[in-house]
Coordinates of C-alpha atoms and ligand atoms in Angstrom, one line a residue:
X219 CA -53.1 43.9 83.0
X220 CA -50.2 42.1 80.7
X221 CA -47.9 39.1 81.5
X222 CA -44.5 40.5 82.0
X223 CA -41.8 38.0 82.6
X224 CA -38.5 39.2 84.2
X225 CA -35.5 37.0 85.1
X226 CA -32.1 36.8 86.6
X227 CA -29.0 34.9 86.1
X228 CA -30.3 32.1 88.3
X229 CA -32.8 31.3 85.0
X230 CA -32.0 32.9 81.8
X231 CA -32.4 30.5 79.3
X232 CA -35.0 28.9 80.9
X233 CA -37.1 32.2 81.0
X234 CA -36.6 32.7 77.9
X235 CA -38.2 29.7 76.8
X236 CA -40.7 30.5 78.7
X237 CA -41.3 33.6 77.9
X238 CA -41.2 32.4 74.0
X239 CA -43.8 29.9 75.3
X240 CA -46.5 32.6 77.2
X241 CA -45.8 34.5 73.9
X242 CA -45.4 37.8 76.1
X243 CA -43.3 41.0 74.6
X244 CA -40.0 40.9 76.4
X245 CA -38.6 43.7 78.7
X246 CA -35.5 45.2 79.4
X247 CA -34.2 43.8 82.6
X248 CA -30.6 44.5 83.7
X249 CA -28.9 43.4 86.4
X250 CA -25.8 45.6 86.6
X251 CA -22.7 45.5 89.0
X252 CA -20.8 48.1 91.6
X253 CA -17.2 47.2 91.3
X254 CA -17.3 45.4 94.6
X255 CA -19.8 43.1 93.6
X256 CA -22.9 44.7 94.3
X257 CA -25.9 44.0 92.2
X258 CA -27.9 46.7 90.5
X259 CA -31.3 45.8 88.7
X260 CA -32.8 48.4 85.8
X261 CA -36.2 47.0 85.0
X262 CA -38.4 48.2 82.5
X263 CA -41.3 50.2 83.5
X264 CA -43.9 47.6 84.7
X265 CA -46.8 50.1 86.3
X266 CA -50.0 47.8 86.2
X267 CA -48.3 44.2 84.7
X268 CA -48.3 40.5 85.9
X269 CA -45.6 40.5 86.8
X270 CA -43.6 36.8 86.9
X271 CA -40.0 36.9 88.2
X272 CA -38.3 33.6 87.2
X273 CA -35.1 32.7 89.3
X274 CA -33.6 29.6 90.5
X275 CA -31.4 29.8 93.1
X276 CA -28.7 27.1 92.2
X277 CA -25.3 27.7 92.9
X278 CA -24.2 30.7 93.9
X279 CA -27.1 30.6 96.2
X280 CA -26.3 34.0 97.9
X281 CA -25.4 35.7 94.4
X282 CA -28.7 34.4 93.0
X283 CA -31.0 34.9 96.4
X284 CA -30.2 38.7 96.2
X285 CA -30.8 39.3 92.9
X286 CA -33.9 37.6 93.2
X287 CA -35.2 39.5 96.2
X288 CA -33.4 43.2 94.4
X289 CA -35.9 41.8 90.7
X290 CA -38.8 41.9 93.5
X291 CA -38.3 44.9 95.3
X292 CA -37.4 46.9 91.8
X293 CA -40.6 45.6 90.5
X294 CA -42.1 46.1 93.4
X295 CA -41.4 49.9 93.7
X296 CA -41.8 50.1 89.3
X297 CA -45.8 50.0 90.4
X298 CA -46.5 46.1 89.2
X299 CA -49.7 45.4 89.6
X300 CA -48.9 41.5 91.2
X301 CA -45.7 40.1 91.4
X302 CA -45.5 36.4 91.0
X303 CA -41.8 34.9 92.1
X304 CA -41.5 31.5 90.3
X305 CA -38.1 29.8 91.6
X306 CA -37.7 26.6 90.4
X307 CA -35.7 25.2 92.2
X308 CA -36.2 26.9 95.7
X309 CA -32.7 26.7 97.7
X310 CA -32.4 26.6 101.2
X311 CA -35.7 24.3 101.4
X312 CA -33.5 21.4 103.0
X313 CA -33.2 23.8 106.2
X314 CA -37.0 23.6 107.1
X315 CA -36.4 22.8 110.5
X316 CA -33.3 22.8 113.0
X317 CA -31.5 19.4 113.7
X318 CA -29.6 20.6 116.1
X319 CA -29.6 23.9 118.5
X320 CA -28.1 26.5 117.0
X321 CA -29.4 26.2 114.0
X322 CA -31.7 28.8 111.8
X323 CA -34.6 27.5 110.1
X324 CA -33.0 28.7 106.7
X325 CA -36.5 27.5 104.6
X326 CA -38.6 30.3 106.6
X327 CA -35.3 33.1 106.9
X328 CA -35.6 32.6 102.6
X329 CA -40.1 32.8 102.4
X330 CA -39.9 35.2 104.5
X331 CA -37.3 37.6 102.7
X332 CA -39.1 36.9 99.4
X333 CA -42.7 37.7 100.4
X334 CA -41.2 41.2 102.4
X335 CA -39.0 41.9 98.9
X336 CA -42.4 42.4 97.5
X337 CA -43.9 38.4 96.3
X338 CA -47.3 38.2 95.8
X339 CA -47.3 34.6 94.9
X340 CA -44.7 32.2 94.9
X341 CA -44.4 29.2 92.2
X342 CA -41.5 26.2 93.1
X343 CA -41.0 23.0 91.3
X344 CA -40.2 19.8 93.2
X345 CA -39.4 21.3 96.6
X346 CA -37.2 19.4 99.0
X347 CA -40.0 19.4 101.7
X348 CA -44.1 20.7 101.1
X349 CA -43.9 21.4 104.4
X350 CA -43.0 25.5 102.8
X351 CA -46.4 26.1 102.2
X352 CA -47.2 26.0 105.9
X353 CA -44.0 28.6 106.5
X354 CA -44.8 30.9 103.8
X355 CA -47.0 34.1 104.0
X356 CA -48.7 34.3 100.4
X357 CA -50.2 31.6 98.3
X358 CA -47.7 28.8 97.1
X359 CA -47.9 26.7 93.9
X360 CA -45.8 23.5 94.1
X361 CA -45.4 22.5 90.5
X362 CA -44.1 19.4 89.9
X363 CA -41.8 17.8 86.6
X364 CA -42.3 14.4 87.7
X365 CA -44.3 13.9 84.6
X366 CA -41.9 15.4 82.2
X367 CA -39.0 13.1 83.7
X368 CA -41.3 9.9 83.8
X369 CA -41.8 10.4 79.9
X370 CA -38.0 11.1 79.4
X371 CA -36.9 7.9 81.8
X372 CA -40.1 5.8 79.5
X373 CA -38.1 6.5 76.6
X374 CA -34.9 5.4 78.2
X375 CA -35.8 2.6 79.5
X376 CA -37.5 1.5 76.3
X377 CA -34.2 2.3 74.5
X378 CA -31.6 0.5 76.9
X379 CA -34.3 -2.7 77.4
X380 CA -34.3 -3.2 73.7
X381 CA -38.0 -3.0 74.0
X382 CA -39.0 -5.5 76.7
X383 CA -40.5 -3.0 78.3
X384 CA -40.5 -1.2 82.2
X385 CA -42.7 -3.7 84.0
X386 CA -42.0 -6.2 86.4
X387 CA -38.1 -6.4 86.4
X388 CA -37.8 -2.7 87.0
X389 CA -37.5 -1.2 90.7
X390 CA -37.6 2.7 91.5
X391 CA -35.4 3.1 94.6
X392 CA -35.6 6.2 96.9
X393 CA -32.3 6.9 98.3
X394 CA -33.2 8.1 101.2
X395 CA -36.8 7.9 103.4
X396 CA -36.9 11.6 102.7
X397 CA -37.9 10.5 98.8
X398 CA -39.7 7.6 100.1
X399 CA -43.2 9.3 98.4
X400 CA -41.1 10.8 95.8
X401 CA -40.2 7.3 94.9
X402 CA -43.6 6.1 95.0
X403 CA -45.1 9.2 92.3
X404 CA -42.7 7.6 89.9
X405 CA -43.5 4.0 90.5
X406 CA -47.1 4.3 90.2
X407 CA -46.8 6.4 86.6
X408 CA -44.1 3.3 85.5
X409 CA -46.3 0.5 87.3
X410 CA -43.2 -1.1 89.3
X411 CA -41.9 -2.0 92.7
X412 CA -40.1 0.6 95.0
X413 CA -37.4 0.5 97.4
X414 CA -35.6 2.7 100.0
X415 CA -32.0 2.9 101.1
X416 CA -31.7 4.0 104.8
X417 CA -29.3 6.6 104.7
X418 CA -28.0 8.6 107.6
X419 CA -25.9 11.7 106.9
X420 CA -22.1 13.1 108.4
X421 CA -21.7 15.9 106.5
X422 CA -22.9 17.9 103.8
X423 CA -21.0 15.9 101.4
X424 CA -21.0 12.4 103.0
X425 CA -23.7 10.0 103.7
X426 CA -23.6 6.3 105.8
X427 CA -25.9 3.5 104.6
X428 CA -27.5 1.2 106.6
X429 CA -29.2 -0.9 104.2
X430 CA -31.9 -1.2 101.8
X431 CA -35.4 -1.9 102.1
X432 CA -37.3 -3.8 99.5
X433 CA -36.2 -6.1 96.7
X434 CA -34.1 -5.3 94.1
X435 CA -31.4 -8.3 93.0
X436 CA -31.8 -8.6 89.4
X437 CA -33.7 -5.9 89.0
X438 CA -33.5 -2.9 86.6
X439 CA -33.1 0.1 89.2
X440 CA -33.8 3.8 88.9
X441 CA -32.7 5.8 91.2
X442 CA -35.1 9.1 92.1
X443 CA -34.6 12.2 93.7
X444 CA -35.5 15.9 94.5
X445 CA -31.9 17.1 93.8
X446 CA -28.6 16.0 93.1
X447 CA -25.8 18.3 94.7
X448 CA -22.8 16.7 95.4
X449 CA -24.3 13.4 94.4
X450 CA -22.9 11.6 97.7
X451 CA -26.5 10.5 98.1
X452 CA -26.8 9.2 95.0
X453 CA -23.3 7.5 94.9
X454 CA -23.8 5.6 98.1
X455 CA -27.1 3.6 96.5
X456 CA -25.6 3.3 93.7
X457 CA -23.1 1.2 95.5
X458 CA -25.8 -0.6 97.5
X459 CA -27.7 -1.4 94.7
X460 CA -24.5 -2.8 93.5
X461 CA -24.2 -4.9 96.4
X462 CA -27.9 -6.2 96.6
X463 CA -27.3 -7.3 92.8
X464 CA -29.4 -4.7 91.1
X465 CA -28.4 -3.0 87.8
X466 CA -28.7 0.6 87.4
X467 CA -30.5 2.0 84.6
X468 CA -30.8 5.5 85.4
X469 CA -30.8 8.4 88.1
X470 CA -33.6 11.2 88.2
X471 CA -33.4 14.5 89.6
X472 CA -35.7 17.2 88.8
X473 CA -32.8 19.9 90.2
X474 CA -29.6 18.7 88.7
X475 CA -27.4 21.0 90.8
X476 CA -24.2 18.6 90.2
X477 CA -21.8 20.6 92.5
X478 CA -18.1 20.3 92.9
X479 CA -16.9 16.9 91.9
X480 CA -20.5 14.8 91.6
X481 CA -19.7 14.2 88.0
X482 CA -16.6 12.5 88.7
X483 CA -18.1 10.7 91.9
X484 CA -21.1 9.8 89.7
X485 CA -19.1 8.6 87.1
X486 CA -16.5 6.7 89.2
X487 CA -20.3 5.0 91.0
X488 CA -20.6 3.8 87.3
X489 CA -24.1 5.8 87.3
X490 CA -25.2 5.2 83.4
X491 CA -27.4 8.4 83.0
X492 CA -28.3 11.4 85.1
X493 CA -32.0 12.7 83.7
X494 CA -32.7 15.9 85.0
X495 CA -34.6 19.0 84.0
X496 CA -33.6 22.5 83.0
X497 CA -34.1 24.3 86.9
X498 CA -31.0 25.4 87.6
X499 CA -28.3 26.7 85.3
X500 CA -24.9 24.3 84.8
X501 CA -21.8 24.8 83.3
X502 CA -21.4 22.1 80.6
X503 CA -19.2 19.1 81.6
X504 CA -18.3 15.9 80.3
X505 CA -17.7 12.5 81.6
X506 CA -21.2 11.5 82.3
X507 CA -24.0 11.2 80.5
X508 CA -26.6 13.9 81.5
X509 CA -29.8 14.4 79.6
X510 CA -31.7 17.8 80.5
X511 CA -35.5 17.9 80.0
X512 CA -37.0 21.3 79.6
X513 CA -39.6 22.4 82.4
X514 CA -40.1 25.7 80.4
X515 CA -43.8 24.2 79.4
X516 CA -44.7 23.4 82.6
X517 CA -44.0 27.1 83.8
X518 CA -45.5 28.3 81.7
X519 CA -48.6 26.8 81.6
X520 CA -48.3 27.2 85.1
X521 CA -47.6 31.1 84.3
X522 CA -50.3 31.2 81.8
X523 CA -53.3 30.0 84.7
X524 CA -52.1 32.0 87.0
X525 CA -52.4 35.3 84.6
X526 CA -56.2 34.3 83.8
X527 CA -57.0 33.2 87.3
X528 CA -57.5 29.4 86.6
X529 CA -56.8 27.0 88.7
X530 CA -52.9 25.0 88.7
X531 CA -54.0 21.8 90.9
X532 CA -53.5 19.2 87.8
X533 CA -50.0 20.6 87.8
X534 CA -49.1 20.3 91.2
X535 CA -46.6 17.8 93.4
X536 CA -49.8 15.1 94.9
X537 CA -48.6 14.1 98.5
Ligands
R5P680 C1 -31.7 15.2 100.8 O1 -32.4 14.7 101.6 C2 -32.0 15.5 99.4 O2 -33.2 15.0 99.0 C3 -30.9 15.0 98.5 O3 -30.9 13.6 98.6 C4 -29.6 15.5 98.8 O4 -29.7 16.9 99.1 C5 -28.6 15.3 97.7 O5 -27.4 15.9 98.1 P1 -26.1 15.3 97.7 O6 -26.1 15.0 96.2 O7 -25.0 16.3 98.1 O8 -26.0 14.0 98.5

């Protein structure tokens, strides 16, 4: 059975970096459009492959949702002998429960479309919540890039402290209790203090603070998080570390989503560097300074385990 690796527009470049990376032939995928907007896959034939179908689904969620679950089902029905969805960055994973009545549980409505579109085996990087491996019917890999970002920030750090080094001066801050753990993983690799801003949220673009927890006047901060979207999470501690006397060095996403105007409201929150990964395709913009580390290695090492039935758990997200 060979390694096939298909992709939408969710993840183009990235898959094929990847693909360049597995070393596998490529195929002809095509997603073609009705007039109206309707997507049309054309996949190769695939009778017997590996199948791995690689798609984010950034922004447009809906546009990149279906033609991830219309990649399944058409290599589903082309007679693949496993079909492995890897979305890296796994929208909708924010909705894992309902805050209020009336709400769906959007995380499950999304597993549960991709498993019955035809997934064998799911692969997500850095999701909002591991709680979707208890909601989701076929085995889950939770890859995570914290390792490829730790290296990236390292050499930051080292860069902007003229050498002094990311010790005792530094503090990772979680801006939220939601990346409370999150916050910790990065600490521990950097050996440095963490705090958390309490954040409590009015809508999807606006946040209240109510303070920050832990120490951080005079210290170097680095700000970490799952995602950034329309970075009102990430402006309001950056304005409370302002206010508790910190300087900040650096945020870190692993999905740099940077929606609508968060480069402008990052920018205007005098936030010095953005360092992010590669998950989700983004227009380029200017006006803040944005570096993108590839997770194309880690997929596909990830990609190339799963093909020879070794295990991934050195490469997973440690709760
Ligand atoms: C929420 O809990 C997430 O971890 C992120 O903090 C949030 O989704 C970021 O969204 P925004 O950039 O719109 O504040």
């Amino acid at each position: 059975m060979s390694a096939v690796i298909v992709s939408g527009e969710g993840s183009g470049p990235l898959a094929a970096a990847v693909r360049a990376e597995v070393g596998c032939p490529p195929v002809s995928c095509e997603v073609r459009r009705f007039p109206d907007g309707e997507l049309r896959p054309i996949i190769d034939n695939l009778r017997g492959d590996d199948v791995y179908v690689v798609q984010s689904t950034g922004p447009p969620v809906g546009e990149h949702v279906v033609e991830l679950l219309l990649l399944l089902d058409a290599c589903r029905r082309g007679g693949a002998a496993r079909i492995t969805a890897v979305v890296p960055y796994f929208g909708y994973a924010r909705q894992d429960r309902r805050d209020a009545s009336g709400e769906s549980v959007g995380a499950r409505v999304m597993l549960d479309a991709i498993v019955s579109a035809g997934a064998d085996w799911l692969v997500v990087v850095d999701p909002h919540t591991v709680a979707l491996e208890a909601m989701c019917d076929v085995p889950m890999e939770m890859l995570t890039a914290v390792p490829v970002l730790v290296d990236a920030l390292h050499d930051s750090l080292q860069r902007t402290s003229g050498g002094r080094g990311t010790g005792e001066e530094l503090v990772v801050v979680a801006p939220d209790l939601g990346a409370a753990k999150l916050a910790e993983r990065y600490a521990a690799a950097l050996g440095c203090q963490v705090a958390v801003v309490r954040k409590s949220r009015r809508s999807g673009s606006e946040v209240r603070l109510t303070g920050v927890v832990g120490d951080v006047e005079v210290r170097r901060a680095v700000i970490v998080d799952d995602m950034i979207s329309t970075g009102g999470t990430v402006e309001a501690a950056a304005r409370a570390l302002a206010h508790g006397g910190a300087t900040l060095e650096a945020v870190v996403a692993t999905h740099g989503l940077l929606v609508d105007a968060a480069v402008d409201r990052l920018a205007k929150a005098e936030v010095p560097r953005v360092i992010t990964t590669d998950s989700v395709v983004r227009g380029l913009r200017s006006g803040l300074e944005v570096q993108t580390c590839s997770i194309a290695g880690l997929l596909a090492d990830a990609i190339g385990r799963l093909h020879r039935g070794e295990d991934l758990a050195e490469l997973h997200v440690t709760t």
